[in-house]
Coordinates of C-alpha atoms and ligand atoms in Angstrom, one line a residue:
M6 CA 103.8 73.7 78.7
S7 CA 102.6 70.3 77.5
F8 CA 98.9 71.0 77.4
L9 CA 99.2 73.9 74.9
P10 CA 98.3 73.6 71.2
P11 CA 101.1 73.9 68.5
N12 CA 99.8 77.3 67.3
Y13 CA 100.6 78.8 70.8
H14 CA 103.1 81.6 71.0
P15 CA 104.2 83.2 74.4
L16 CA 103.8 86.9 74.9
F17 CA 104.2 87.7 78.6
S18 CA 105.9 85.5 81.2
R19 CA 104.7 84.9 84.8
G20 CA 107.5 87.2 86.0
E21 CA 106.7 90.0 83.7
I22 CA 103.0 89.8 84.7
A23 CA 103.8 89.7 88.4
Q24 CA 106.1 92.7 88.1
R25 CA 103.5 94.8 86.2
I26 CA 100.8 94.0 88.7
L27 CA 103.0 95.1 91.6
T28 CA 103.4 98.5 89.9
L29 CA 99.6 98.8 89.2
G30 CA 98.8 97.8 92.8
A31 CA 101.2 100.5 94.1
Q32 CA 99.6 103.1 91.8
I33 CA 96.1 102.1 93.0
T34 CA 97.2 102.2 96.6
Q35 CA 98.4 105.7 96.2
S36 CA 95.3 106.9 94.3
Y37 CA 92.7 105.6 96.9
K38 CA 94.5 106.2 100.2
G39 CA 91.8 107.3 102.7
K40 CA 88.9 106.5 100.4
P41 CA 86.6 103.4 100.6
L42 CA 87.4 101.3 97.5
T43 CA 85.2 98.6 96.0
V44 CA 87.0 96.5 93.4
L45 CA 84.5 95.1 90.9
V46 CA 85.7 92.0 89.2
V47 CA 84.2 91.2 85.8
L48 CA 83.7 87.4 85.5
K49 CA 85.0 85.1 84.3
G50 CA 88.1 86.3 82.4
S51 CA 89.5 88.6 85.1
Y52 CA 89.4 86.4 88.1
V53 CA 93.1 85.4 87.9
F54 CA 94.3 89.0 87.3
A55 CA 92.0 90.3 90.1
A56 CA 93.3 87.7 92.5
D57 CA 96.8 89.0 92.1
L58 CA 95.9 92.6 91.7
V59 CA 93.9 92.8 95.0
R60 CA 96.9 91.3 96.8
A61 CA 99.1 94.1 95.5
I62 CA 96.7 96.8 96.9
E63 CA 97.6 97.8 100.4
L64 CA 94.2 99.2 101.5
P65 CA 91.1 97.8 103.3
I66 CA 89.1 97.2 100.0
N67 CA 85.8 95.5 99.4
V68 CA 85.7 93.0 96.5
E69 CA 82.5 92.4 94.4
F70 CA 81.8 90.4 91.3
I71 CA 79.7 91.0 88.2
G72 CA 79.0 88.5 85.4
L73 CA 78.6 89.8 81.8
R74 CA 77.9 88.1 78.5
S75 CA 78.7 89.8 75.2
Y76 CA 76.7 88.5 72.3
G77 CA 78.4 87.6 69.0
D78 CA 81.8 85.9 68.7
R79 CA 85.2 87.6 69.1
M80 CA 85.3 88.7 65.5
T81 CA 81.8 90.3 65.5
T82 CA 81.3 91.7 69.1
S83 CA 77.8 93.1 68.7
G84 CA 77.8 95.4 71.7
V85 CA 74.7 93.6 73.0
V86 CA 75.7 92.8 76.6
E87 CA 73.7 91.0 79.3
I88 CA 74.4 91.1 83.0
T89 CA 74.3 87.4 83.9
M90 CA 75.1 88.0 87.6
D91 CA 74.6 91.4 89.1
V92 CA 76.5 93.0 92.1
K93 CA 74.6 92.3 95.3
H94 CA 76.0 95.4 96.9
P95 CA 74.7 99.0 96.3
L96 CA 77.5 101.0 94.7
M97 CA 76.0 104.4 95.4
G98 CA 78.6 106.8 96.9
E99 CA 81.4 104.3 96.6
H100 CA 84.7 104.5 94.8
V101 CA 84.5 101.7 92.3
L102 CA 87.4 100.2 90.4
I103 CA 86.3 97.8 87.6
V104 CA 88.8 95.0 86.9
E105 CA 88.6 93.6 83.4
D106 CA 90.7 91.1 81.5
I107 CA 90.9 92.7 78.1
V108 CA 89.5 95.8 76.3
D109 CA 89.1 94.7 72.7
T110 CA 86.5 96.7 70.8
G111 CA 85.5 98.5 74.0
L112 CA 81.8 97.7 73.5
T113 CA 81.5 95.6 76.6
L114 CA 83.1 98.1 78.9
D115 CA 81.3 101.0 77.4
Y116 CA 78.0 99.2 78.2
L117 CA 79.1 98.4 81.8
I118 CA 80.4 101.9 82.6
K119 CA 77.2 103.5 81.4
N120 CA 75.2 101.0 83.5
L121 CA 77.3 101.5 86.6
R122 CA 77.1 105.4 86.3
T123 CA 73.3 105.1 86.8
R124 CA 74.0 103.7 90.3
N125 CA 75.8 106.9 91.3
P126 CA 79.2 105.8 92.5
A127 CA 81.4 108.5 94.0
S128 CA 83.9 107.6 91.3
L129 CA 84.4 105.0 88.6
A130 CA 87.8 103.8 87.2
L131 CA 89.0 100.9 85.1
A132 CA 91.9 98.5 85.5
A133 CA 92.4 96.3 82.5
L134 CA 95.1 93.6 82.1
L135 CA 95.3 93.9 78.3
H136 CA 94.3 96.4 75.6
K137 CA 94.1 95.8 71.9
P138 CA 94.2 99.3 70.5
S139 CA 94.0 98.3 66.9
R140 CA 90.4 96.9 67.4
T141 CA 88.9 99.9 69.2
K142 CA 85.3 100.8 68.2
V143 CA 84.5 102.8 71.3
E144 CA 87.1 104.6 73.3
V145 CA 87.1 103.5 76.9
P146 CA 89.5 105.3 79.3
I147 CA 91.8 102.8 81.0
D148 CA 93.1 104.2 84.2
Y149 CA 95.4 101.2 85.1
L150 CA 96.7 99.1 82.1
G151 CA 98.8 96.0 82.3
F152 CA 99.9 95.6 78.7
E153 CA 99.0 96.5 75.1
V154 CA 98.7 93.6 72.8
P155 CA 98.7 93.2 69.0
D156 CA 95.5 92.1 67.2
K157 CA 95.9 88.4 68.1
F158 CA 93.7 86.0 70.0
V159 CA 95.3 85.9 73.4
I160 CA 94.9 83.2 76.0
G161 CA 96.1 82.4 79.5
Y162 CA 96.1 84.0 82.9
G163 CA 92.3 83.9 83.0
L164 CA 91.6 84.3 79.3
D165 CA 90.1 81.3 77.6
F166 CA 89.6 79.7 74.3
A167 CA 86.4 77.8 74.3
G168 CA 86.5 77.6 78.1
K169 CA 90.1 76.3 78.2
Y170 CA 93.6 77.7 79.1
R171 CA 92.4 80.0 81.8
N172 CA 94.8 78.2 84.1
L173 CA 97.8 79.0 81.9
P174 CA 100.1 81.0 84.3
E175 CA 101.4 83.2 81.4
I176 CA 99.9 85.1 78.5
G177 CA 100.3 84.1 74.8
Y178 CA 98.4 84.0 71.6
L179 CA 97.1 81.5 69.1
D180 CA 98.4 81.9 65.5
P181 CA 96.9 80.8 63.2
P182 CA 93.9 82.1 65.2
P183 CA 91.2 79.6 66.2
D184 CA 88.2 79.2 64.0
M185 CA 85.6 81.3 65.9
A186 CA 82.6 80.1 63.9
Ligands
LIG214 P1 85.1 93.9 73.7 O1 85.3 93.6 72.2 O2 83.7 94.2 74.1 O3 86.1 94.9 74.2 O4 85.5 92.5 74.5 C1 84.6 91.6 74.8 C2 85.2 90.4 75.5 O5 85.7 89.6 74.5 C3 86.4 90.6 76.5 O6 86.0 90.9 77.7 C4 87.0 89.2 76.4 O7 86.3 88.3 77.3 C5 86.7 88.7 75.0 N1 87.9 88.9 74.2 C6 88.3 89.9 73.3 N2 89.5 89.7 72.8 C7 89.9 88.5 73.3 C8 91.1 87.7 73.1 O8 92.0 88.0 72.3 N3 91.2 86.5 73.8 C9 90.2 86.1 74.6 N4 90.4 84.9 75.2 N5 89.1 86.8 74.8 C10 88.9 88.0 74.2

């Protein structure tokens, strides 16, 4: 793709991603049959994944959005998380499925899960497109996982570098990694 930098390396193609999401959608459909499901999309990185995932779920779901900001850069995720846009909808008594782009250190999701638990949902589960197991600081149970990735800075399919490349229809990484300073 012509707009990509020379240090870009492809990881997962559009076809591989589409195939994986169909499988995840089928699993979610099975798990939540007969239960009211709220899919909670964490902005901004998961909007592309969520758009495809919800269309692979064959249930009458409700879709909500939450905005989070993690302080620190990628190399030094501090664990200090701010909710920049909260869900308008009460989650009490609902089956909530969080949709996140990537679990890296796990600090952001750990914060979000603890926060959402205080709202007394009937159940809380997590769908993550990517997981970087080598960077884990806090174990976060991922119920529906797209792909494991190596310790590389990944972009595309909703994931950005400095606000760019979210519109890349595949997933790849930048190596050498970008200067995050
Ligand atoms: P955490 O370290 O708390 O698990 O991840 C925090 C956030 O950092 C993620 O939700 C994601 O937005 C961002 N992040 C972590 N690793 C990467 C990466 O390799 N590429 C991109 N674009 N963002 C990442």
